[in-house]
Amino acid sequence: MSEHRRKPPQPQGGGRAAARRAAQQQSSGRRAAPSRGSSRASASAAASGVPEPEPPYQGRAAARRAAQRGGRRRAPEAAAAGGAGRGGRRSGGGAGGDGRPPKKRFIDYPRAGKDGARRWVPSWRLVLGSCLGFIALVLGLSGIALAYVDVPDAQKLAKVQKNVYYWSDNKPMVVAGGGELNRQIVPISQIPKSMQNAVISAENASFETDSGVDPMGIARAVVKMAMGGETQSGSTITQQYVKNTYLNQEQTLKRKITELFISIKVGASEPKPKILAGYLNTAYYGRGAYGIQAASRAYYNKDSEDLTTSQSAFLSSLLNGPNLYDPFVTTESKNANYKRAKARWSWTLDREVQVGRLSKAARAKITDDDFPMPRPPKKAMDLRGQKGYLVDLANNYITANTEISDAELKQGGYAIHTTFDRKKMGELTKAVENVSKKALKPEQRAVDKYVQFGGASVEPKTGKIVAIYGGKDATEHYTNNADYTGVQVGSTFKPFVLAAAMDKGVRDPDNPAVRTPVSPSSMYNGNNKVRLLNYDGTVWHDRDGKEWHQANDGNEDKGRVSLRTAMQYSVNTPYIQLGMDVGTDVVKQEAIAAGLRDDNSMARTTPTFSLGTSAPSAIRLAGAYATFAASGEQTDPYSVESVSKDGTNLYKHPTKTKTAFDPNVANNVTDVLKNVVEKGTGTAAKLPDGREAAGKTGTTDDNKSAWFAGYTKQLATTIGMWRVNDQAKSQRFLKMYGVGGEEKIHGASFPSQIWRDYMMQAMQGEPMEAFPPPQPIGKVVYGESASPKPTPTKTEEKPTEEPSEEPSESPSESSPSPSASDTCSPWDLGCKDSGGQDGGPTGGPGDPGGETSPPATEPPGGDDGGFFGGPDGFKN
């Protein structure tokens, strides 16, 4: 062989790079594998002995493709073209054309190097990796969800509560207000440990340590239910609290997932006691009760803080389904609920022992015979009957006298302790119903339709409203008849005129600045249609220049009478003239001092103002009479003792008493009104056993209303009666002639009878307290035409239009005209004995009574009296 080897042919266009590669190939003894396309040419060249030219270099990509093709199948051409040693490397394991091993896939699936079905069976590495990847993905997404999910605001419905109103003896009266749900939220301190332990043991034993979600608890619940064991809730207490407070009750996957995330956040951010209290205050226990306090009342008639361990165990079972565990709910069989409830109760107690929340000794003391049977379901404490009126009265008082707004009151949650006496409320209601049922026959007499009664009873010393009668039913008749109605009170207003005359005095005709306090023995002309005079003796004229001649009931002439006798028989002419002598503006101020309100209920001070054209409520009238009973000490009537919420006291009624009149004035008024009950128009109200009572009848013009207002030393009560169609679009007061079969209704008839029936019961057991004896007061004065020497003259002039002090006022707007009736009421014993009656003017009142020959003079009554002060924002 020649020393000079022949150089291999240079590739076309190879350049220096090609030369270097060629030199490297020669030095390494390697030769590129021929391509598939050149296999035939290689074979031909080998046969002819001519060397095969090197293929041009095609780059790394071509080399990789060649290696991949070689990895899928063995290249026979490479074995033929390569040497034995080199060919062995290229032919093994699918190496590429450049001799490199094939690149492995990240996920070997389907599996390489496996044939048939084995290629589709994943390796353990693939299974483990997939599981770990899925867990990592779930954790990552959960972390993102937790970061973006916020705890929403509590639903308004979850915060809405009922207000609880209590009687004066602290017994629950009614649950009302605050939406439709019966719920009263209480703090955790008012939920006994026994209830907390029972619920945690039965519902979520890991509550105090879990994160708000208990996967193992959910799994246990599923397994137990599948095996038919004792039911356990899969949700934690936190989840149930979240569902009740923040979410709705729909059963969807989205709500459940949202519940899980919010529960984790709530469990991490809110203290466990708050979560537990929230759950127990929002859960439903059956019988319309939401929350543990309402449930305690519904099943055991006690506050939640007074529950026993046994009772708590039973109530906790109701959270699992009230209709399944209330023994009084009838299901598939008679005693099925009782048996279920007893079994669940027993299991709960055992469960408490098991989780360490109840000692074995305490459990042993509770036997099967100690099952705490709840009381039977009772009618919901609703607003029917008188309760609706009581709630309205209390609500009005709260919004008028506290910082609690009407909107806040409607949100509920308040404990409202009232002054209402449960026993007296029942007695007043019964007295009204007994008289109305016996006397009124609307199916027989059309005039008996639309008759209304109203009443109120107030303690003189305290101002507490102990009872009212607001109407037949608060759910049918919506106006509270004990509150303002616009009904005139008639002659029950006359005591304020007498009090003003004794307290302020009548004006001197020559010098109005000089006043003379009068005695009840002062004499006035009691004849019918006496000419009305000004205080200075001049004739009073209305805007048209006409005189006013006041009528008495039945157009009776009473001659010269004392103010005591005029009150006894309710004679109008002396008191309308007395009001002129004192001044109707002064009378108004004295009535306000007594406790009446200076508002729309107070009439204009025309002459007939003294005869009762004002329309105070039954409550206000009773409160004003209570001032007389209290010897001139005035206390505003009130209906609410205290208001609290969530254990915090928000209001306590302050005691406010003021002196309205000198006791001498009030006691003389009482003495005169006592005479009315014992000998005058109010004898139908006389109480048995010698118990002292004082009062006054009142009847208005055209027989449109009748009243009796009276009092003992301990209690003042007013009863009113009128007719109005409360369902009519345009309401107006109707005449009562013929009501109850009576020709005319007087204050001495049905109102006096109701007053007596009620007061007899209300005063049972009370000590027999006498009124303070009156002391002499004032001077005996003689009104115009009633001087001691001249004989009173009777005018024959006919009554003119209603008087008016204002020139532009229509004379028929505020004054009364004479009544047409001259008959006595069967209840008016004084009238029946003597045959006389008193009459009221148009728009004003008159009362039955009278004597044919009242004495010309009268022994002076006692003199000790008092009036009462004005109101302080009480609504009625």
PDB file of N, CA and C in Angstrom, residues 155 158 233 235-251 255-256 259-260 262-263 279 282 319:
ATOM      1  N   GLN A 155     -77.593  37.580  57.546  1.00  0.00           N
ATOM      2  CA  GLN A 155     -78.893  37.846  56.943  1.00  0.00           C
ATOM      3  C   GLN A 155     -79.768  38.629  57.917  1.00  0.00           C
ATOM      4  N   ALA A 158     -81.899  36.497  60.108  1.00  0.00           N
ATOM      5  CA  ALA A 158     -81.269  35.832  61.242  1.00  0.00           C
ATOM      6  C   ALA A 158     -81.168  36.758  62.445  1.00  0.00           C
ATOM      7  N   SER A 233     -75.331  14.355  62.951  1.00  0.00           N
ATOM      8  CA  SER A 233     -75.222  15.370  61.917  1.00  0.00           C
ATOM      9  C   SER A 233     -73.835  15.344  61.300  1.00  0.00           C
ATOM     10  N   SER A 235     -72.716  17.844  59.555  1.00  0.00           N
ATOM     11  CA  SER A 235     -72.237  19.225  59.595  1.00  0.00           C
ATOM     12  C   SER A 235     -71.828  19.573  61.021  1.00  0.00           C
ATOM     13  N   THR A 236     -70.815  20.410  61.127  1.00  0.00           N
ATOM     14  CA  THR A 236     -70.408  20.887  62.441  1.00  0.00           C
ATOM     15  C   THR A 236     -71.361  21.971  62.914  1.00  0.00           C
ATOM     16  N   ILE A 237     -71.243  22.313  64.193  1.00  0.00           N
ATOM     17  CA  ILE A 237     -72.049  23.407  64.728  1.00  0.00           C
ATOM     18  C   ILE A 237     -71.714  24.695  63.991  1.00  0.00           C
ATOM     19  N   THR A 238     -70.446  24.872  63.659  1.00  0.00           N
ATOM     20  CA  THR A 238     -70.049  26.074  62.921  1.00  0.00           C
ATOM     21  C   THR A 238     -70.733  26.133  61.573  1.00  0.00           C
ATOM     22  N   GLN A 239     -70.794  24.994  60.868  1.00  0.00           N
ATOM     23  CA  GLN A 239     -71.456  24.978  59.557  1.00  0.00           C
ATOM     24  C   GLN A 239     -72.941  25.298  59.685  1.00  0.00           C
ATOM     25  N   GLN A 240     -73.582  24.757  60.699  1.00  0.00           N
ATOM     26  CA  GLN A 240     -75.010  25.035  60.869  1.00  0.00           C
ATOM     27  C   GLN A 240     -75.244  26.494  61.253  1.00  0.00           C
ATOM     28  N   TYR A 241     -74.357  27.037  62.061  1.00  0.00           N
ATOM     29  CA  TYR A 241     -74.433  28.466  62.405  1.00  0.00           C
ATOM     30  C   TYR A 241     -74.264  29.317  61.159  1.00  0.00           C
ATOM     31  N   VAL A 242     -73.304  28.960  60.305  1.00  0.00           N
ATOM     32  CA  VAL A 242     -73.081  29.703  59.061  1.00  0.00           C
ATOM     33  C   VAL A 242     -74.300  29.609  58.163  1.00  0.00           C
ATOM     34  N   LYS A 243     -74.875  28.428  58.059  1.00  0.00           N
ATOM     35  CA  LYS A 243     -76.058  28.246  57.206  1.00  0.00           C
ATOM     36  C   LYS A 243     -77.227  29.086  57.691  1.00  0.00           C
ATOM     37  N   ASN A 244     -77.458  29.108  59.015  1.00  0.00           N
ATOM     38  CA  ASN A 244     -78.591  29.855  59.568  1.00  0.00           C
ATOM     39  C   ASN A 244     -78.377  31.363  59.533  1.00  0.00           C
ATOM     40  N   THR A 245     -77.116  31.774  59.665  1.00  0.00           N
ATOM     41  CA  THR A 245     -76.825  33.197  59.835  1.00  0.00           C
ATOM     42  C   THR A 245     -76.465  33.900  58.537  1.00  0.00           C
ATOM     43  N   TYR A 246     -75.707  33.219  57.685  1.00  0.00           N
ATOM     44  CA  TYR A 246     -75.158  33.894  56.513  1.00  0.00           C
ATOM     45  C   TYR A 246     -75.728  33.415  55.182  1.00  0.00           C
ATOM     46  N   LEU A 247     -76.291  32.216  55.141  1.00  0.00           N
ATOM     47  CA  LEU A 247     -76.726  31.635  53.875  1.00  0.00           C
ATOM     48  C   LEU A 247     -78.204  31.300  53.914  1.00  0.00           C
ATOM     49  N   ASN A 248     -78.712  30.871  52.750  1.00  0.00           N
ATOM     50  CA  ASN A 248     -80.102  30.415  52.711  1.00  0.00           C
ATOM     51  C   ASN A 248     -80.144  28.913  52.931  1.00  0.00           C
ATOM     52  N   GLN A 249     -81.332  28.345  52.864  1.00  0.00           N
ATOM     53  CA  GLN A 249     -81.506  26.938  53.186  1.00  0.00           C
ATOM     54  C   GLN A 249     -81.581  26.035  51.951  1.00  0.00           C
ATOM     55  N   GLU A 250     -81.224  26.547  50.787  1.00  0.00           N
ATOM     56  CA  GLU A 250     -81.321  25.725  49.580  1.00  0.00           C
ATOM     57  C   GLU A 250     -80.301  24.586  49.631  1.00  0.00           C
ATOM     58  N   GLN A 251     -80.670  23.438  49.057  1.00  0.00           N
ATOM     59  CA  GLN A 251     -79.806  22.264  49.062  1.00  0.00           C
ATOM     60  C   GLN A 251     -79.131  22.129  47.698  1.00  0.00           C
ATOM     61  N   ARG A 255     -74.063  25.940  47.315  1.00  0.00           N
ATOM     62  CA  ARG A 255     -74.250  26.455  48.672  1.00  0.00           C
ATOM     63  C   ARG A 255     -73.436  25.656  49.673  1.00  0.00           C
ATOM     64  N   LYS A 256     -73.342  24.337  49.451  1.00  0.00           N
ATOM     65  CA  LYS A 256     -72.597  23.501  50.385  1.00  0.00           C
ATOM     66  C   LYS A 256     -71.111  23.846  50.342  1.00  0.00           C
ATOM     67  N   GLU A 259     -70.614  27.107  52.006  1.00  0.00           N
ATOM     68  CA  GLU A 259     -70.734  26.905  53.452  1.00  0.00           C
ATOM     69  C   GLU A 259     -69.429  26.393  54.052  1.00  0.00           C
ATOM     70  N   LEU A 260     -68.764  25.460  53.352  1.00  0.00           N
ATOM     71  CA  LEU A 260     -67.510  24.908  53.855  1.00  0.00           C
ATOM     72  C   LEU A 260     -66.436  25.986  53.981  1.00  0.00           C
ATOM     73  N   ILE A 262     -66.806  29.322  54.104  1.00  0.00           N
ATOM     74  CA  ILE A 262     -67.140  30.346  55.107  1.00  0.00           C
ATOM     75  C   ILE A 262     -66.980  29.769  56.509  1.00  0.00           C
ATOM     76  N   SER A 263     -67.309  28.493  56.689  1.00  0.00           N
ATOM     77  CA  SER A 263     -67.194  27.872  58.008  1.00  0.00           C
ATOM     78  C   SER A 263     -65.741  27.836  58.465  1.00  0.00           C
ATOM     79  N   TYR A 279     -75.663  29.803  66.978  1.00  0.00           N
ATOM     80  CA  TYR A 279     -76.386  28.621  66.491  1.00  0.00           C
ATOM     81  C   TYR A 279     -77.641  28.366  67.319  1.00  0.00           C
ATOM     82  N   THR A 282     -80.483  30.834  66.602  1.00  0.00           N
ATOM     83  CA  THR A 282     -81.091  30.896  65.264  1.00  0.00           C
ATOM     84  C   THR A 282     -81.750  29.590  64.841  1.00  0.00           C
ATOM     85  N   LEU A 319     -83.477  19.758  67.614  1.00  0.00           N
ATOM     86  CA  LEU A 319     -82.660  20.297  66.527  1.00  0.00           C
ATOM     87  C   LEU A 319     -82.484  19.266  65.412  1.00  0.00           C
TER      88      LEU A 319
END
